[in-house]
GROMACS .gro file of C-alpha atoms in nm:
model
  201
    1UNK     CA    1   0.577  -0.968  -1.587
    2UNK     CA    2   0.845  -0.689  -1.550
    3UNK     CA    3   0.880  -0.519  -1.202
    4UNK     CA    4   0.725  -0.193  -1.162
    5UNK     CA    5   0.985   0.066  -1.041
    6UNK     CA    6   0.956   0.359  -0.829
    7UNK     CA    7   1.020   0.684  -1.003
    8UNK     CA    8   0.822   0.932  -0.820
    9UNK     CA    9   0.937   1.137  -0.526
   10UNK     CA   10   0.577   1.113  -0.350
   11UNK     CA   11   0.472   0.770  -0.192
   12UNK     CA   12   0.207   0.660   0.018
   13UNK     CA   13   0.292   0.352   0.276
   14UNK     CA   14   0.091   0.083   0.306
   15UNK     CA   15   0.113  -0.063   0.675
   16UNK     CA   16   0.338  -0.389   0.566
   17UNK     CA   17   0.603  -0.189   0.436
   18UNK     CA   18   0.651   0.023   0.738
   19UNK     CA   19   0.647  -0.321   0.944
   20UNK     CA   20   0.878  -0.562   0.751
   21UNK     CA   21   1.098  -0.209   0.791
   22UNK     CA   22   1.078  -0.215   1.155
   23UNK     CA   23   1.130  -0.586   1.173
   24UNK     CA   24   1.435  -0.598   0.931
   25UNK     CA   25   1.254  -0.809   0.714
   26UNK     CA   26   1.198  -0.644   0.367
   27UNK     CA   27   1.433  -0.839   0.205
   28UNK     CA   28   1.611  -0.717  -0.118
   29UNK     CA   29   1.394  -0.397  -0.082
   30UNK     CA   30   1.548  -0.270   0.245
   31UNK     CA   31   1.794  -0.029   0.104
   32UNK     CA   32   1.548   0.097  -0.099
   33UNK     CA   33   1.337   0.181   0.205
   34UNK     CA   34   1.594   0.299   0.375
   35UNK     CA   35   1.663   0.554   0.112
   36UNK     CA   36   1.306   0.683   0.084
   37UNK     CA   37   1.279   0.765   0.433
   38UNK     CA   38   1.623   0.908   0.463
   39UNK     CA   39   1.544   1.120   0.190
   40UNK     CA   40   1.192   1.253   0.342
   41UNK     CA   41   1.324   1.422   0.648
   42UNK     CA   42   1.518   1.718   0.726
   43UNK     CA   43   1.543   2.088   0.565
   44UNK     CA   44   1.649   1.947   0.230
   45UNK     CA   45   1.422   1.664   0.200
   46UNK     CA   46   1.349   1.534  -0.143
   47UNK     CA   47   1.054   1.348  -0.087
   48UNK     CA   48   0.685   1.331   0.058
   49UNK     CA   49   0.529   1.006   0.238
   50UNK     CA   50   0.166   0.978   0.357
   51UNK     CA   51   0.024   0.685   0.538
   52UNK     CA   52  -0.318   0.635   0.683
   53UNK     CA   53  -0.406   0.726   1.058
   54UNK     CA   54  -0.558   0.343   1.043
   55UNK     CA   55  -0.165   0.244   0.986
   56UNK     CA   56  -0.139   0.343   1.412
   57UNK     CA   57  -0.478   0.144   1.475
   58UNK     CA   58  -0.230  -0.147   1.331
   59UNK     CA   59   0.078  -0.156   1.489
   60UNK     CA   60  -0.073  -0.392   1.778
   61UNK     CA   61   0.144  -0.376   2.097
   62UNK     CA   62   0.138  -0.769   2.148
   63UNK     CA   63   0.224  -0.836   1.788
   64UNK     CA   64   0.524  -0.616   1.784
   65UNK     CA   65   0.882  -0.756   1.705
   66UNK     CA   66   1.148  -0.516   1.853
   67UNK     CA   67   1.436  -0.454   1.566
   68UNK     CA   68   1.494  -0.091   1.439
   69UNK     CA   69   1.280  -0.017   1.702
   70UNK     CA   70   1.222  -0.080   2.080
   71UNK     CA   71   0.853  -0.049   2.087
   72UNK     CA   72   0.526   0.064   1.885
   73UNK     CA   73   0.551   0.408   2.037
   74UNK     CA   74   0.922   0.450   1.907
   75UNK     CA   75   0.807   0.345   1.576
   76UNK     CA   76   0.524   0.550   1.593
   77UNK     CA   77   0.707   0.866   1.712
   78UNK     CA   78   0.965   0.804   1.370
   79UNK     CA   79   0.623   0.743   1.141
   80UNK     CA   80   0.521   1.087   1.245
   81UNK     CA   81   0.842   1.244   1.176
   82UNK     CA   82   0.890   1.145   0.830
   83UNK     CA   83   0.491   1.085   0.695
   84UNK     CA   84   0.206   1.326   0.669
   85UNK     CA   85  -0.103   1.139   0.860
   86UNK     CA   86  -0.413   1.118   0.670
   87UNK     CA   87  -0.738   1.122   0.833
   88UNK     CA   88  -1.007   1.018   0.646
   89UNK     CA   89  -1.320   1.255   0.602
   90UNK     CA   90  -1.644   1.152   0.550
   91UNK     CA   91  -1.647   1.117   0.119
   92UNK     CA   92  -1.350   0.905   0.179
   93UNK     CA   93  -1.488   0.676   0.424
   94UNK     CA   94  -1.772   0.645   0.190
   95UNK     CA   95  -1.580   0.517  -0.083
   96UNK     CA   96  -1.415   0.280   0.141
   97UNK     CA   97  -1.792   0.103   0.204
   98UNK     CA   98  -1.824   0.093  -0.152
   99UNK     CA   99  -1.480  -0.039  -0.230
  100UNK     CA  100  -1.522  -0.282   0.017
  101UNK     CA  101  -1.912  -0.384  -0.109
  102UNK     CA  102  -1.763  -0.484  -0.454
  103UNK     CA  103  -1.724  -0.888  -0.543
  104UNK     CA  104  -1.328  -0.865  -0.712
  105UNK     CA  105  -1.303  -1.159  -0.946
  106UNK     CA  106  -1.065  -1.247  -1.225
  107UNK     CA  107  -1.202  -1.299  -1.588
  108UNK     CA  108  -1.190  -1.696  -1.737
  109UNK     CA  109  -1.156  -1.799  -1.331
  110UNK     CA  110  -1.071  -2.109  -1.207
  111UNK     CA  111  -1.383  -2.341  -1.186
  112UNK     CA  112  -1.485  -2.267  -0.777
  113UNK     CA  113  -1.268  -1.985  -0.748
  114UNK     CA  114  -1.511  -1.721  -0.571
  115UNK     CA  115  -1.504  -1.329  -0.585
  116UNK     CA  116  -1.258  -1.150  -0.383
  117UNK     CA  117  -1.366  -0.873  -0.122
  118UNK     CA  118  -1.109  -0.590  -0.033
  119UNK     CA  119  -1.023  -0.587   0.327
  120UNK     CA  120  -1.156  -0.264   0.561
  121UNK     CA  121  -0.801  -0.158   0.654
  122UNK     CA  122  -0.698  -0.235   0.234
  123UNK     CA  123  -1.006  -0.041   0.152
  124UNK     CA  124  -0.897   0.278   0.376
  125UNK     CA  125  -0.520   0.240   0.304
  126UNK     CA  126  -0.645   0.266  -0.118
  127UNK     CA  127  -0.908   0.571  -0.078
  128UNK     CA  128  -0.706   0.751   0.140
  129UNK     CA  129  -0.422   0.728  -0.086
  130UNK     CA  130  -0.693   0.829  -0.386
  131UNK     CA  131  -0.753   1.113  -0.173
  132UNK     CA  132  -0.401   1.262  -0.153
  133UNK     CA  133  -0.362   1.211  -0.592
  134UNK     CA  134  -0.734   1.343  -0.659
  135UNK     CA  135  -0.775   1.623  -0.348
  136UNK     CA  136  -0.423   1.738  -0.250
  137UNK     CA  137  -0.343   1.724  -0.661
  138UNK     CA  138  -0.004   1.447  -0.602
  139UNK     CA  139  -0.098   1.307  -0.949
  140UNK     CA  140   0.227   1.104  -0.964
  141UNK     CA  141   0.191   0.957  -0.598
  142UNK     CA  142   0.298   0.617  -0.585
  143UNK     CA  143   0.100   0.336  -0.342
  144UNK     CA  144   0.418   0.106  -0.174
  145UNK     CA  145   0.277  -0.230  -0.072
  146UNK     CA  146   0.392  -0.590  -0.057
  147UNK     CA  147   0.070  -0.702  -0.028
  148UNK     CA  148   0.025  -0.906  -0.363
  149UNK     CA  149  -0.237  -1.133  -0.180
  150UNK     CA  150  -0.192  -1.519  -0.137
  151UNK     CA  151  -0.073  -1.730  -0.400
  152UNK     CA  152  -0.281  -1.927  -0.580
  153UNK     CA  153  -0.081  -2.191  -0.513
  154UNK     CA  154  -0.063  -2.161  -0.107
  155UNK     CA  155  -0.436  -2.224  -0.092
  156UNK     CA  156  -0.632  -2.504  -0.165
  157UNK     CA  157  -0.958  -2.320  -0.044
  158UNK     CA  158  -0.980  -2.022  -0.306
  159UNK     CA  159  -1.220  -1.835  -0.063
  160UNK     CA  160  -0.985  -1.787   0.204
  161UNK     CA  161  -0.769  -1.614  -0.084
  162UNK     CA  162  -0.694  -1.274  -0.013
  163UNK     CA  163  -0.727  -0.982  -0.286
  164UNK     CA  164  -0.387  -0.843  -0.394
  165UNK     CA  165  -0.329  -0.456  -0.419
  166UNK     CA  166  -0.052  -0.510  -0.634
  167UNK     CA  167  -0.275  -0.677  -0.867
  168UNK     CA  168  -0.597  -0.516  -0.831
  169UNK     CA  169  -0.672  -0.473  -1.215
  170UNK     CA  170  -0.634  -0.863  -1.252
  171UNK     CA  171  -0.977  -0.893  -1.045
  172UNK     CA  172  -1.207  -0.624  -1.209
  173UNK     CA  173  -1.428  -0.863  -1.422
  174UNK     CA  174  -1.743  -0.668  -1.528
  175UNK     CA  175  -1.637  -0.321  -1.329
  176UNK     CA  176  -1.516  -0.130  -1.573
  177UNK     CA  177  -1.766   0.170  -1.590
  178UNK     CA  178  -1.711   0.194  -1.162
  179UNK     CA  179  -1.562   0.525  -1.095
  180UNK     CA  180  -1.377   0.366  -0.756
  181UNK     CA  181  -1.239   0.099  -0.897
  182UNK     CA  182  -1.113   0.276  -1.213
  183UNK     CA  183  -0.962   0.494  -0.952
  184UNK     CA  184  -0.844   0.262  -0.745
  185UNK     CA  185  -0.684   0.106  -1.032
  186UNK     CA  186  -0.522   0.384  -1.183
  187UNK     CA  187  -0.369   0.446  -0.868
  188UNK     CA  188   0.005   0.307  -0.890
  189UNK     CA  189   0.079   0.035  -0.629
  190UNK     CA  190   0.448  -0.098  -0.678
  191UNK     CA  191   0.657  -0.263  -0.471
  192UNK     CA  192   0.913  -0.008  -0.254
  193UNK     CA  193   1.198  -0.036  -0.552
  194UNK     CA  194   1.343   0.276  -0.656
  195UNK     CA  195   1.463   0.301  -1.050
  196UNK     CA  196   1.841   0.255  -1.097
  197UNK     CA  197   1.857   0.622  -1.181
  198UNK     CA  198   1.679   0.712  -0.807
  199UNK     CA  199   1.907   0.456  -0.671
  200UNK     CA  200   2.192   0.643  -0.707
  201UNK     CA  201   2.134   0.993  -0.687
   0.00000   0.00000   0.00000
């Protein structure tokens, strides 16, 4: 399967990439990071980034790796100068409980492969983003994530399995008249790698 490439201006962070940014670890995909939040500060900024207020209930203190940056409040300070915070109100919150209530399974699975549950933190990360494309009107927002769940082959147990964002249509089985999941699915989630075209500009 072909890599999906950035080629919006608008993004939404998931928690990981912000980390593995802060930790120098996001690999081939740092430059392209780089660029996105270079580009999303100053007078003539080119480009919007939200993240979820649950992204700061995330960045534990103990868990920290000092890189880019010294602490969690320096990294915090930089995520509110280049992202708009989203809060999320009470219709949101209540399609997180009902995103996170749904059994995600894969059709023709593996014999004793179990349904798939979406994570609270994945589940408020996804909805808020919905929020900003449906309610703010950012109908080419982009969802950045490296979360593409754990390989089927790094398990033996397929319930510890996580559900991947990346993806999330592969595990609809028998959803396909639910409003949040079609959203949720119709919401793009890529990997943070700009287009040649953005690359260069």
């Amino acid at each position: 399967m072909a890599t999906k490439l950035s080629t919006s201006l608008n993004h939404f962070f998931d928690t990981n990439v912000l980390l593995r940014h802060a930790n120098d670890d996001s690999g081939h995909e740092a430059q392209d990071i780089d660029k996105i939040l270079r580009e999303s500060v100053g007078p003539g900024k080119k480009r919007n980034i939200w993240i979820s207020s649950v992204l700061l209930a995330e960045l534990r203190p103990s868990n920290f790796v000092p890189g880019k940056f010294e602490s969690v409040d320096d990294l915090g300070a930089y995520i509110r100068s280049v992202a708009t915070v989203v809060t999320p109100d009470f219709a949101t919150m209540m399609r997180v409980a009902r995103l996170r209530d749904l059994k995600w399974c894969r059709p023709n699975s593996q014999a004793g492969e179990k349904a798939r549950q979406m994570t609270l933190g994945d589940a408020i990360h996804i909805a808020s983003a919905i929020w900003v494309k449906e309610v703010v009107g950012v109908k080419d927002l982009e969802f950045l994530t490296f979360d593409d769940g754990k390989s089927d082959s790094d398990e033996l147990d397929p319930e510890s399995k996580s559900l991947s964002l990346l993806r999330l249509e592969d595990y609809t089985d028998g959803m396909a008249g639910n409003a949040d999941v079609r959203a949720a699915v119709m919401l793009r989630r890529i990997k943070p790698i700009l287009s040649l075209q953005q690359s260069f500009v």
